[in-house]
Every structure is written in structure tokens, then in C-alpha cells.
Amino acid sequence: MLSLRSLEQLNFDNSYARMPEEWFQRTRPLPLKDTHLISFNARVAQRIDLDPCQVNPDQLARYFGGHEALPGSSSLAMKYTGHQFGQYNPHLGDGRGVLLGEVLNQKGERWDLHLKGAGQTAFSRFADGRAVLRSSIREYLASEAMYGLGVPTTEALCLIGSEEYTSRLGMEPCAMLCRLTRCHIRFGHFEWLYYSKRHDELKQLADYVIQRYFPDCQAHENPYISMYQQVQTQTAYLVALWQAYGFVHGVLNTDNMSILGETFDYGPFTFMDHYEKDHIANKNDDAGRYAFSRQPNIVHWNLACLAQTLLPLVDRASLEETLETFPQEFEKQLLQRRKVRIGLQASHVNDADLIDRLWTLFAKHRTDINRFFSDLTDQQYPLNLSQSLDQHTQKEPVAWQQWLNDYQQRITLEASSPPMRKQQMRAVNPRFILRNYMAEEAIREATQGDYRLVNQLLSVLRNPHEQHTELNHYQDAPPDWAAAICLTCSS
Ligand code: AMP
Ligand code: MG
């Protein structure tokens, strides 16, 4: 029988704080002025055995607004480095966040609590250490949206507002977000120890990661290559999901890559309203290094950066051999993720061709892919350009009807009945996706002190496959003004 706890009773066991002192700066969050609770996620609270009935808004605003330390926590800012836009930057680290500690729950899982926007640390360089309400709401909602879609992600326990302001797009209110994930170790943690030639400590970090996240690797002849293989596999799975849902991360620097293959460090991300292969989410990314279609290659490049750091522990040939398998691994995952979105479970020779033709049509017509898949899920057979599909296909009805005919023929080879298939498709085709304009609306209202939409969207995105009567208009096509939304590194 699991028993739930209050915030004061959380079972902290801070293993990272027991690692070498040079790996972090021991520091406390700097409180924000006049903090208040904006939102609390009771689902996420269960991760740490926290009883939602035993928390109150004032207490959350105190602990997660940086005013008071949670009993048992041992806060620190982690040191890491990384490649930013292709260049190695040795001066990184938690510049505006602190790891409060790790909670060991009754299932034996270890969850990191990290407070983002917690003020300056030794790694802040010239910046203010703060996060603004706008970007914090985006991360808060995106974490739940990814969870709802079944895409690996960090999560968020609560969002705290304040009366403190800082300069971004003009003066903006500051906020703090409590991020929960099993892992705050980035590719950049390995890069730091490798490039500063601390190879004994590199081994110590790898041993820590293996013990904590990849214990099966211990039985392998070389646990480090086995660990690398698992990181690569989980990362290939992640990026395949991004590509299948039209998600653009925006800033795929190696310091934003979790070694657990979770979507990590939300900034100027976008779920595309209209499919565009070369969509650039981040206005600051002039060269389009992190454009949608480049994500798999960039992630491969980032994995090469990680592999490089393991050279003191693994022979080069094994690393290169594994790294070479990434494109294949990714393509296999991508095909699978795309297939299930159109309800294909079995394998047939022409599947890849059928899928490619569909995505070519998407690119040609800038299809709203997430609405397309949702509408396709609701279709009756035989398929035709009925009203609900017509809105996606009207630009080239002949080509679309041809594709639908071939698809329908392919469907006859499936063992599943139409109702079963509909159920399978609905499970991977959400009715709701976090579009930029939805986040913008929630931000606009929150800036006026009204947090209802943040909280409503949180529950919609947690269960995006269900109907949500009062918010069903978010299933419709986005408004025209959505196209003008501009995201930057400060988003
Ligand atoms: P990001 O672009 O959020 O992934 O951050 C890249 C690096 O800049 C990390 O080392 C961050 O900790 C740091 N950083 C970003 N924003 C701030 C800020 N407002 N204050 C201090 N450090 C920051
Ligand atoms: Mg980052």
C-alpha cells in the first residue's frame, strides 16, 4: 500500500550532491518577489508520492518561489558545457536553474526536482538567472502535451508567478517552474569532463549514469559502449516521434540533449500548424541549422559529440560502428511511427512508398497534419473526399483520391476491424495538440492575472485524444494571426 506525503515529508536522497564538489556549485534559489501559485499538476505530484490534498497554494509559492528550502533538499547548480549552433562553449552550466534534489519514491524511482528561473549562479555569465512567465507557461504546457502524446519528456510539477519583472521583449514578469524528470544529465555533462581532460571523472560520471539509468549495461563486456547504444536507441525513438508529430525543438544544442532521450529544455519549439519540411521555429536561427527536416541529422551529429567523449572508455571502431547505425535506426522508427498514425500494424512491401507519398502530399499542400490524422481517424469506409477530409485535400483532389484509394486497398490487408483500427488510430492521433496560438492565448490571459486557461489547457493536453466539451474549438483550424507568431531564444 503506497502512502502519500506532504511537501515536508518528501523522501529526498540526493545522489548527485554526493558526486565530486567540482561538478556543481552548491547554491540556493534566489526568491522572487511576491510569489503566487499559477498552476499545480496533481498527476506529476504522484511521481514523488506527494499528496495533492496536503499542499496549499501559499506553501507551493514559498517552496517553489525560492523562499524556503524543502526539508531534505540539497540544492546545486550543475556544471556542463556543450556545442551551441555547432561551436563548443566551455562556459555553460545551470545559469538560471538549480537542482533542488532527488526524491526516491516508494516504487524505487528517483526523480530530480529542478527549479527553473531560480536566479543567478556561478554559471549565469552576464545574464539575470531568471525565466519569464511567457517561456515558463510554454514549457509548463509543452511538458504535459508531450506526456499526453506519449513522447518522452521532462515534466513540470508547478508554475509560480511573481511581481518581479525583467527585460526580454520589454519588461516581463518573472516566473519559476519546478521541472521533474528522472534525468538532468545532458550530453554536455560528458563533454565538459572530456574536453577538460578529466578522464577519471568522466568514467565516474559514466558509472553513475549506468548505475542510475542503464543498470543492464553492467553485465556487458564493455558497459560504456552498451550505455552509448542505449542512449542512441532512445534518442532515435525520440526524434522519430518529433518528426511524426511535426514538432520542431528549435535549439538542439548538445547541452539541451538529455542522455535519457527526453524532450528537454523547451524554448522556441513549435508543433507546426502547416507542414513545412524546412520550418525554422527559432527566429534567431538564421541559417536554419535546427529546421524541422534537419533534426534527425543534427541529433546524429549531437550523438557523434557524445560518442567522441567516450573515446577514453571505448575503442573508436565500436563507437563509429554504432554511430553509423543511427540513420537506419531512425528511419525504421520513423516508418513505424508514421504507419501507426494511418492505422497500419502489419508490414507489407509497399508501405514505405505509401507513407512517402502521403508526406510528399503534406509538403506540397502545407497540410495541417495533426488535424488530417485526427480527421482520418474519424472517417467511415469507403474513404472518399468527404467534407472532413476535403478541407485538407481540395488543392489536388485527384492525387489525394488516388492516395486514399491505394491506402484503402492496403487497409484490407490488415487483420483489424474498422472499429479496432479506429481505436488504435485514436490512441496515436490526438484531437488536440499544443499550437503556438493556444500557448499565446494562455500567456495573454495569465499576464492579466487570469490563470484559468493555463489550467484548462493542462487538462486538455494531458488527455488530448478525448473530447473536451468546453474547449473543443481548439480542434479547429488555427486563426489567421497564428501565422504571425514569432519565437526567439527567449521564448
Ligand atoms: P538555453 O538557451 O536555455 O538552453 O541556455 C543556454 C545556457 O545559457 C545555459 O547554460 C543556461 O543556463 C544559460 N542561460 C539561459 N538563460 C539564462 C538567464 N536568463 N540567466 C542565466 N543563464 C541563462
Ligand atoms: Mg538549455
Coordinates of C-alpha atoms and ligand atoms in Angstrom, one line a residue:
M1 CA 0.0 0.0 0.0
L2 CA 1.5 3.3 -1.1
S3 CA 1.2 6.2 1.3
L4 CA 1.3 9.8 0.1
R5 CA 3.3 12.5 1.8
S6 CA 3.3 16.2 2.4
L7 CA 6.0 18.5 0.9
E8 CA 7.9 18.4 4.2
Q9 CA 7.9 14.6 4.2
L10 CA 9.3 14.0 0.7
N11 CA 11.9 11.3 0.7
F12 CA 15.0 13.1 -0.6
D13 CA 18.1 11.2 -1.4
N14 CA 20.5 13.5 -3.3
S15 CA 22.9 11.2 -5.1
Y16 CA 24.3 13.9 -7.4
A17 CA 25.2 16.1 -4.4
R18 CA 27.5 13.3 -3.3
M19 CA 29.5 13.4 -6.5
P20 CA 32.8 15.4 -6.7
E21 CA 32.3 19.0 -5.5
E22 CA 33.8 20.4 -8.8
W23 CA 30.8 19.1 -10.7
F24 CA 28.5 21.7 -9.3
Q25 CA 28.1 24.9 -7.2
R26 CA 26.2 24.5 -4.0
T27 CA 23.7 27.3 -4.1
R28 CA 20.2 28.4 -3.0
P29 CA 17.5 29.7 -5.2
L30 CA 17.1 33.5 -5.1
P31 CA 13.5 34.2 -4.1
L32 CA 11.2 36.1 -6.4
K33 CA 9.1 39.0 -5.1
D34 CA 5.5 38.3 -4.1
T35 CA 5.2 34.8 -5.5
H36 CA 1.9 33.1 -6.0
L37 CA 0.8 29.8 -7.4
I38 CA -0.4 29.7 -11.1
S39 CA -0.8 26.0 -11.5
F40 CA -0.1 22.7 -9.8
N41 CA 0.0 19.4 -11.6
A42 CA -1.5 16.7 -9.4
R43 CA -0.6 14.0 -11.9
V44 CA 3.1 14.9 -11.7
A45 CA 2.9 15.1 -7.9
Q46 CA 2.3 11.3 -7.8
R47 CA 5.8 10.8 -9.3
I48 CA 7.2 11.9 -5.9
D49 CA 4.5 10.4 -3.7
L50 CA 3.3 13.9 -3.0
D51 CA -0.3 14.1 -1.8
P52 CA -2.2 16.8 -3.7
C53 CA -4.6 17.1 -0.8
Q54 CA -1.7 18.1 1.6
V55 CA -0.4 21.0 -0.4
N56 CA -1.7 24.6 -0.4
P57 CA -1.0 27.5 -2.8
D58 CA 0.9 29.5 -0.2
Q59 CA 3.2 26.7 0.7
L60 CA 3.9 25.9 -3.0
A61 CA 4.6 29.6 -3.7
R62 CA 7.0 29.6 -0.8
Y63 CA 9.0 26.5 -1.6
F64 CA 8.9 26.8 -5.4
G65 CA 9.3 30.6 -5.4
G66 CA 12.7 30.2 -3.8
H67 CA 11.8 31.5 -0.3
E68 CA 12.3 28.4 1.7
A69 CA 14.2 25.1 1.2
L70 CA 12.3 21.9 1.2
P71 CA 13.4 19.7 4.1
G72 CA 15.9 17.2 2.9
S73 CA 16.8 19.0 -0.3
S74 CA 20.4 20.0 -1.1
S75 CA 20.3 22.5 -3.9
L76 CA 23.0 22.9 -6.5
A77 CA 23.7 24.3 -10.0
M78 CA 25.2 21.7 -12.3
K79 CA 28.3 22.3 -14.4
Y80 CA 28.1 21.2 -18.1
T81 CA 29.3 22.5 -21.4
G82 CA 28.2 21.8 -24.9
H83 CA 28.1 22.6 -28.6
Q84 CA 25.8 25.6 -29.4
F85 CA 25.0 26.1 -33.0
G86 CA 27.9 23.9 -33.9
Q87 CA 30.5 25.7 -31.7
Y88 CA 31.9 24.3 -28.5
N89 CA 31.1 26.5 -25.5
P90 CA 33.1 25.7 -22.3
H91 CA 31.2 28.2 -20.2
L92 CA 27.8 26.6 -19.7
G93 CA 26.1 25.2 -16.7
D94 CA 22.8 25.8 -14.8
G95 CA 22.8 29.5 -15.2
R96 CA 19.2 30.0 -14.2
G97 CA 18.1 26.8 -12.6
V98 CA 19.0 24.7 -9.6
L99 CA 18.6 21.1 -8.9
L100 CA 16.8 21.0 -5.6
G101 CA 17.4 17.4 -5.1
E102 CA 16.2 13.9 -5.9
V103 CA 13.2 12.2 -4.4
L104 CA 13.3 8.4 -4.1
N105 CA 9.7 7.3 -4.4
Q106 CA 8.1 4.2 -3.0
K107 CA 8.4 2.4 -6.3
G108 CA 12.1 2.9 -6.1
E109 CA 12.2 5.5 -8.8
R110 CA 14.4 8.5 -8.4
W111 CA 13.0 11.9 -9.6
D112 CA 15.0 15.1 -9.9
L113 CA 13.4 18.3 -8.8
H114 CA 14.8 21.3 -10.6
L115 CA 13.7 24.9 -10.1
K116 CA 14.0 26.9 -13.4
G117 CA 14.3 30.7 -13.1
A118 CA 15.9 30.4 -9.7
G119 CA 18.3 33.4 -10.0
Q120 CA 22.0 33.7 -10.8
T121 CA 24.5 31.0 -10.2
A122 CA 28.2 30.7 -10.9
F123 CA 27.3 29.8 -14.5
S124 CA 25.0 32.7 -15.3
R125 CA 27.7 34.6 -17.2
F126 CA 26.2 38.1 -17.8
A127 CA 22.5 37.0 -17.7
D128 CA 20.0 37.5 -14.9
G129 CA 19.2 33.9 -13.9
R130 CA 15.5 34.4 -14.5
A131 CA 12.8 32.9 -16.6
V132 CA 9.8 34.9 -17.7
L133 CA 6.2 34.0 -17.4
R134 CA 5.8 33.6 -21.2
S135 CA 8.5 31.0 -21.6
S136 CA 7.6 29.3 -18.4
I137 CA 4.0 28.8 -19.5
R138 CA 5.2 27.4 -22.8
E139 CA 7.4 24.9 -21.0
Y140 CA 4.7 24.0 -18.5
L141 CA 2.1 23.3 -21.2
A142 CA 4.5 21.6 -23.6
S143 CA 5.7 19.1 -21.0
E144 CA 2.1 18.0 -20.4
A145 CA 1.4 18.0 -24.1
M146 CA 4.3 15.7 -24.8
Y147 CA 3.3 13.4 -21.9
G148 CA -0.2 13.3 -23.3
L149 CA 1.1 12.3 -26.8
G150 CA 3.4 9.6 -25.3
V151 CA 6.6 11.4 -26.3
P152 CA 9.4 11.1 -23.7
T153 CA 9.7 14.4 -21.9
T154 CA 10.6 16.2 -18.8
E155 CA 7.5 17.1 -16.7
A156 CA 6.5 20.1 -14.5
L157 CA 5.1 20.0 -11.0
C158 CA 4.0 23.6 -10.7
L159 CA 4.3 27.1 -12.0
I160 CA 4.8 30.1 -9.8
G161 CA 4.2 33.7 -10.7
S162 CA 5.6 36.8 -9.2
E163 CA 5.6 40.6 -9.1
E164 CA 9.2 40.8 -10.2
Y165 CA 10.0 42.0 -13.7
T166 CA 12.9 41.6 -16.1
S167 CA 13.8 42.7 -19.5
R168 CA 13.1 40.5 -22.5
L169 CA 10.6 41.7 -25.1
G170 CA 10.2 44.8 -23.0
M171 CA 9.7 44.3 -19.2
E172 CA 8.1 41.0 -18.5
P173 CA 7.0 39.2 -15.3
C174 CA 9.3 36.5 -13.9
A175 CA 8.2 33.0 -13.0
M176 CA 9.6 29.8 -11.6
L177 CA 8.8 26.3 -12.9
C178 CA 9.6 23.2 -11.0
R179 CA 10.7 20.6 -13.5
L180 CA 10.6 16.9 -12.7
T181 CA 12.4 14.3 -14.6
R182 CA 14.4 11.2 -13.8
C183 CA 17.4 12.8 -15.5
H184 CA 19.1 16.1 -15.7
I185 CA 22.3 14.8 -17.2
R186 CA 22.9 16.2 -20.7
F187 CA 25.3 15.2 -23.4
G188 CA 27.1 18.4 -22.3
H189 CA 28.0 16.9 -18.9
F190 CA 30.1 14.3 -20.7
E191 CA 31.6 17.0 -23.0
W192 CA 32.7 19.1 -20.0
L193 CA 34.7 16.2 -18.4
Y194 CA 36.1 15.1 -21.8
Y195 CA 37.3 18.5 -23.0
S196 CA 38.7 19.5 -19.7
K197 CA 40.7 16.2 -19.8
R198 CA 39.3 14.9 -16.5
H199 CA 39.0 11.4 -17.8
D200 CA 38.9 9.6 -14.4
E201 CA 35.9 11.7 -13.6
L202 CA 34.4 11.0 -17.0
K203 CA 34.5 7.3 -16.1
Q204 CA 32.9 8.2 -12.7
L205 CA 30.1 10.0 -14.5
A206 CA 29.6 7.1 -16.9
D207 CA 29.5 4.7 -14.0
Y208 CA 27.0 6.9 -12.2
V209 CA 24.8 7.1 -15.3
I210 CA 24.9 3.4 -15.9
Q211 CA 24.1 2.6 -12.3
R212 CA 21.3 5.0 -12.2
Y213 CA 19.7 4.7 -15.6
F214 CA 21.1 1.8 -17.5
P215 CA 21.9 -0.9 -14.9
D216 CA 21.5 -3.7 -17.5
C217 CA 24.7 -2.4 -19.1
Q218 CA 26.8 -3.5 -16.2
A219 CA 26.6 -7.1 -17.4
H220 CA 28.0 -6.2 -20.8
E221 CA 31.7 -6.8 -21.7
N222 CA 32.1 -3.1 -22.1
P223 CA 29.3 -1.3 -20.2
Y224 CA 30.2 2.1 -21.7
I225 CA 29.5 1.1 -25.4
S226 CA 26.4 -0.6 -24.2
M227 CA 25.3 2.6 -22.4
Y228 CA 26.1 4.6 -25.6
Q229 CA 24.0 2.2 -27.7
Q230 CA 21.0 2.6 -25.4
V231 CA 21.3 6.4 -25.4
Q232 CA 21.4 6.3 -29.2
T233 CA 18.4 4.0 -29.5
Q234 CA 16.3 6.1 -27.1
T235 CA 17.3 9.2 -28.9
A236 CA 16.4 7.8 -32.3
Y237 CA 13.0 6.9 -30.9
L238 CA 12.5 10.4 -29.6
V239 CA 13.4 12.2 -32.8
A240 CA 11.2 9.8 -34.8
L241 CA 8.3 10.8 -32.7
W242 CA 9.1 14.5 -33.2
Q243 CA 9.2 14.0 -36.9
A244 CA 5.9 12.0 -36.9
Y245 CA 4.1 14.8 -35.0
G246 CA 5.6 17.8 -36.8
F247 CA 7.4 19.0 -33.7
V248 CA 10.4 21.4 -34.1
H249 CA 12.5 21.7 -31.0
G250 CA 14.2 24.9 -32.1
V251 CA 17.5 24.8 -30.2
L252 CA 19.1 21.3 -30.5
N253 CA 22.4 22.2 -28.9
T254 CA 24.2 19.3 -27.1
D255 CA 23.5 20.9 -23.7
N256 CA 19.8 20.6 -24.5
M257 CA 20.1 16.8 -25.1
S258 CA 19.1 14.5 -22.3
I259 CA 21.0 11.3 -22.1
L260 CA 17.7 9.6 -21.4
G261 CA 16.3 10.7 -24.7
E262 CA 13.6 13.0 -23.4
T263 CA 12.4 16.2 -24.9
F264 CA 14.4 18.7 -22.8
D265 CA 14.7 22.5 -22.3
Y266 CA 11.7 23.9 -24.1
G267 CA 12.4 27.2 -25.8
P268 CA 11.2 28.3 -29.2
F269 CA 9.6 24.9 -30.0
T270 CA 6.7 24.5 -32.4
F271 CA 4.1 21.9 -33.4
M272 CA 3.7 23.0 -36.9
D273 CA 0.2 24.3 -37.9
H274 CA 1.0 23.6 -41.5
Y275 CA 3.6 21.0 -42.5
E276 CA 6.7 22.6 -43.9
K277 CA 9.8 20.5 -44.2
D278 CA 12.2 23.3 -43.7
H279 CA 10.3 25.1 -41.0
I280 CA 12.5 27.1 -38.6
A281 CA 10.9 27.5 -35.2
N282 CA 13.5 29.9 -33.8
K283 CA 13.8 33.3 -35.4
N284 CA 17.4 33.6 -34.1
D285 CA 18.4 30.5 -36.1
D286 CA 19.2 32.4 -39.3
A287 CA 20.9 29.5 -41.1
G288 CA 18.1 27.1 -40.2
R289 CA 20.5 24.7 -38.5
Y290 CA 17.6 23.4 -36.4
A291 CA 15.0 23.4 -39.1
F292 CA 12.4 20.6 -38.9
S293 CA 13.9 18.3 -41.6
R294 CA 17.4 18.7 -40.2
Q295 CA 16.5 17.4 -36.8
P296 CA 17.5 13.8 -37.4
N297 CA 20.9 14.8 -38.9
I298 CA 21.5 17.2 -36.1
V299 CA 20.7 14.7 -33.5
H300 CA 23.1 12.3 -35.2
W301 CA 25.7 15.0 -35.1
N302 CA 25.0 15.5 -31.4
L303 CA 25.3 11.8 -30.8
A304 CA 28.7 11.9 -32.5
C305 CA 29.7 14.6 -30.0
L306 CA 28.7 12.3 -27.2
A307 CA 30.5 9.4 -28.8
Q308 CA 33.6 11.5 -29.0
T309 CA 33.6 12.0 -25.2
L310 CA 33.6 8.2 -24.7
L311 CA 36.9 7.7 -26.5
P312 CA 38.8 7.3 -23.2
L313 CA 36.4 4.4 -22.3
V314 CA 35.5 2.7 -25.6
D315 CA 37.6 1.9 -28.7
R316 CA 36.9 4.2 -31.6
A317 CA 35.9 1.5 -34.0
S318 CA 33.0 0.3 -31.8
L319 CA 31.7 3.8 -31.4
E320 CA 31.9 4.6 -35.1
E321 CA 30.2 1.3 -35.9
T322 CA 27.3 2.1 -33.6
L323 CA 27.1 5.7 -34.7
E324 CA 26.8 4.5 -38.3
T325 CA 23.6 2.6 -37.5
F326 CA 21.7 5.7 -36.4
P327 CA 20.2 6.7 -39.7
Q328 CA 18.8 3.2 -40.2
E329 CA 17.6 3.0 -36.6
F330 CA 15.9 6.4 -37.0
E331 CA 14.3 5.5 -40.4
K332 CA 12.9 2.3 -39.0
Q333 CA 11.4 4.1 -36.1
L334 CA 10.0 6.9 -38.2
L335 CA 8.3 4.5 -40.6
Q336 CA 6.8 2.7 -37.7
R337 CA 5.5 5.9 -36.0
R338 CA 4.1 7.2 -39.3
K339 CA 2.5 3.8 -40.1
V340 CA 0.6 3.6 -36.8
R341 CA -0.8 7.1 -37.4
I342 CA -2.7 5.7 -40.5
G343 CA -3.6 2.5 -38.7
L344 CA -1.1 0.1 -40.2
Q345 CA 0.1 -2.6 -37.9
A346 CA 1.2 -5.3 -40.3
S347 CA 4.2 -5.0 -42.7
H348 CA 4.0 -5.0 -46.5
V349 CA 6.5 -4.2 -49.2
N350 CA 4.9 -1.0 -50.4
D351 CA 4.3 0.5 -47.0
A352 CA 7.3 2.9 -47.2
D353 CA 6.2 4.1 -50.6
L354 CA 2.6 4.7 -49.5
I355 CA 3.8 6.7 -46.5
D356 CA 6.3 8.7 -48.5
R357 CA 3.6 9.6 -51.0
L358 CA 1.4 10.9 -48.2
W359 CA 4.2 13.0 -46.7
T360 CA 5.0 14.4 -50.1
L361 CA 1.4 15.5 -50.4
F362 CA 1.6 17.1 -47.0
A363 CA 4.7 19.1 -48.0
K364 CA 3.1 20.1 -51.3
H365 CA -0.1 21.4 -49.7
R366 CA 1.2 22.5 -46.3
T367 CA -1.3 20.2 -44.7
D368 CA -2.2 20.6 -41.1
I369 CA -1.0 17.1 -40.4
N370 CA -2.3 16.7 -36.9
R371 CA -5.8 17.7 -37.9
F372 CA -5.5 15.5 -41.0
F373 CA -4.7 12.4 -38.9
S374 CA -7.5 13.2 -36.5
D375 CA -10.0 13.5 -39.3
L376 CA -8.7 10.4 -41.0
T377 CA -9.3 8.5 -37.7
D378 CA -13.0 9.5 -37.8
Q379 CA -13.6 8.5 -41.4
Q380 CA -16.1 5.9 -42.5
Y381 CA -15.2 3.4 -45.2
P382 CA -15.0 3.5 -48.1
L383 CA -12.8 6.5 -47.9
N384 CA -13.5 9.5 -50.1
L385 CA -13.1 13.2 -50.1
S386 CA -15.9 13.7 -47.7
Q387 CA -16.4 17.0 -46.1
S388 CA -14.0 16.5 -43.2
L389 CA -11.1 15.3 -45.5
D390 CA -12.0 17.7 -48.3
Q391 CA -10.6 20.7 -46.3
H392 CA -7.1 19.0 -46.4
T393 CA -7.3 17.7 -50.0
Q394 CA -9.1 20.3 -52.0
K395 CA -5.9 21.7 -53.7
E396 CA -5.3 18.5 -55.6
P397 CA -8.3 16.2 -55.2
V398 CA -7.3 13.7 -57.9
A399 CA -3.9 13.0 -56.4
W400 CA -5.4 12.7 -52.9
Q401 CA -8.2 10.4 -54.1
Q402 CA -5.6 8.2 -55.7
W403 CA -3.7 8.1 -52.5
L404 CA -6.8 7.3 -50.5
N405 CA -7.8 4.5 -52.9
D406 CA -4.3 2.9 -52.5
Y407 CA -4.5 3.4 -48.8
Q408 CA -7.9 1.8 -48.6
Q409 CA -6.7 -1.2 -50.6
R410 CA -3.7 -1.5 -48.3
I411 CA -6.0 -1.4 -45.2
T412 CA -7.8 -4.6 -46.5
L413 CA -4.6 -6.5 -45.7
E414 CA -4.8 -5.5 -42.0
A415 CA -6.2 -8.0 -39.6
S416 CA -8.0 -5.4 -37.5
S417 CA -11.7 -4.5 -37.9
P418 CA -12.6 -0.9 -38.7
P419 CA -13.7 -0.2 -35.1
M420 CA -10.5 -1.7 -33.7
R421 CA -8.4 0.3 -36.2
K422 CA -10.3 3.5 -35.2
Q423 CA -9.4 2.8 -31.6
Q424 CA -5.7 2.2 -32.4
M425 CA -5.5 5.3 -34.6
R426 CA -7.2 7.5 -32.0
A427 CA -4.6 6.4 -29.4
V428 CA -1.9 7.9 -31.6
N429 CA -3.8 10.7 -33.3
P430 CA -4.7 13.4 -30.7
R431 CA -7.7 15.7 -31.2
F432 CA -5.7 18.5 -29.5
I433 CA -2.1 19.5 -30.0
L434 CA -0.3 22.4 -28.3
R435 CA -0.3 25.0 -31.1
N436 CA 1.6 28.2 -30.6
Y437 CA -1.5 30.3 -30.6
M438 CA -3.0 28.3 -27.8
A439 CA 0.0 29.0 -25.6
E440 CA -0.2 32.6 -26.7
E441 CA -3.8 32.9 -25.6
A442 CA -2.9 31.3 -22.2
I443 CA 0.0 33.7 -21.8
R444 CA -2.1 36.7 -22.7
E445 CA -4.7 35.8 -20.1
A446 CA -2.1 34.9 -17.5
T447 CA -0.4 38.2 -18.0
Q448 CA -3.7 39.8 -17.0
G449 CA -3.8 37.6 -13.8
D450 CA -6.2 35.1 -15.2
Y451 CA -4.8 31.6 -15.0
R452 CA -7.9 29.6 -15.9
L453 CA -6.8 28.9 -19.5
V454 CA -3.4 27.6 -18.4
N455 CA -5.1 25.2 -16.1
Q456 CA -7.8 24.2 -18.6
L457 CA -5.2 23.6 -21.4
L458 CA -3.2 21.5 -18.9
S459 CA -6.1 19.0 -18.6
V460 CA -6.9 19.0 -22.3
L461 CA -3.3 18.3 -23.2
R462 CA -3.0 15.6 -20.6
N463 CA -5.8 13.7 -22.4
P464 CA -5.6 15.1 -26.0
H465 CA -7.4 12.1 -27.5
E466 CA -10.6 12.7 -25.7
Q467 CA -13.3 15.3 -26.3
H468 CA -13.2 18.4 -24.0
T469 CA -16.6 19.9 -24.5
E470 CA -15.8 23.5 -23.4
L471 CA -12.6 23.7 -25.3
N472 CA -13.4 21.8 -28.5
H473 CA -12.8 24.8 -30.6
Y474 CA -9.1 24.1 -30.1
Q475 CA -9.6 21.2 -32.6
D476 CA -10.4 23.7 -35.3
A477 CA -8.0 25.3 -37.8
P478 CA -5.8 27.9 -36.1
P479 CA -6.8 31.5 -36.5
D480 CA -5.0 33.6 -39.2
W481 CA -3.0 35.6 -36.6
A482 CA -1.3 32.3 -35.6
A483 CA 0.9 32.5 -38.7
A484 CA 2.5 35.8 -37.4
I485 CA 3.7 34.4 -34.1
C486 CA 7.4 34.9 -33.8
L487 CA 9.5 32.8 -31.4
T488 CA 13.1 33.5 -30.4
C489 CA 15.6 32.1 -27.9
S490 CA 13.7 34.0 -25.1
S491 CA 10.5 32.1 -25.9
Ligands
AMP1 P1 19.2 27.7 -23.0 O1 19.3 28.5 -24.3 O2 18.1 28.0 -22.1 O3 19.4 26.2 -23.3 O4 20.5 28.1 -22.2 C1 21.8 28.0 -22.6 C2 22.8 28.4 -21.5 O5 22.5 29.8 -21.1 C3 22.6 27.6 -20.2 O6 23.9 27.5 -19.6 C4 21.7 28.4 -19.4 O7 21.8 28.2 -18.0 C5 22.1 29.8 -19.7 N1 21.0 30.8 -19.6 C6 20.0 30.9 -20.4 N2 19.2 31.9 -20.0 C7 19.8 32.5 -18.9 C8 19.5 33.5 -18.0 N3 18.4 34.3 -18.1 N4 20.3 33.7 -16.9 C9 21.4 33.0 -16.8 N5 21.8 32.0 -17.6 C10 21.0 31.7 -18.6
MG2 MG 19.4 24.7 -22.2

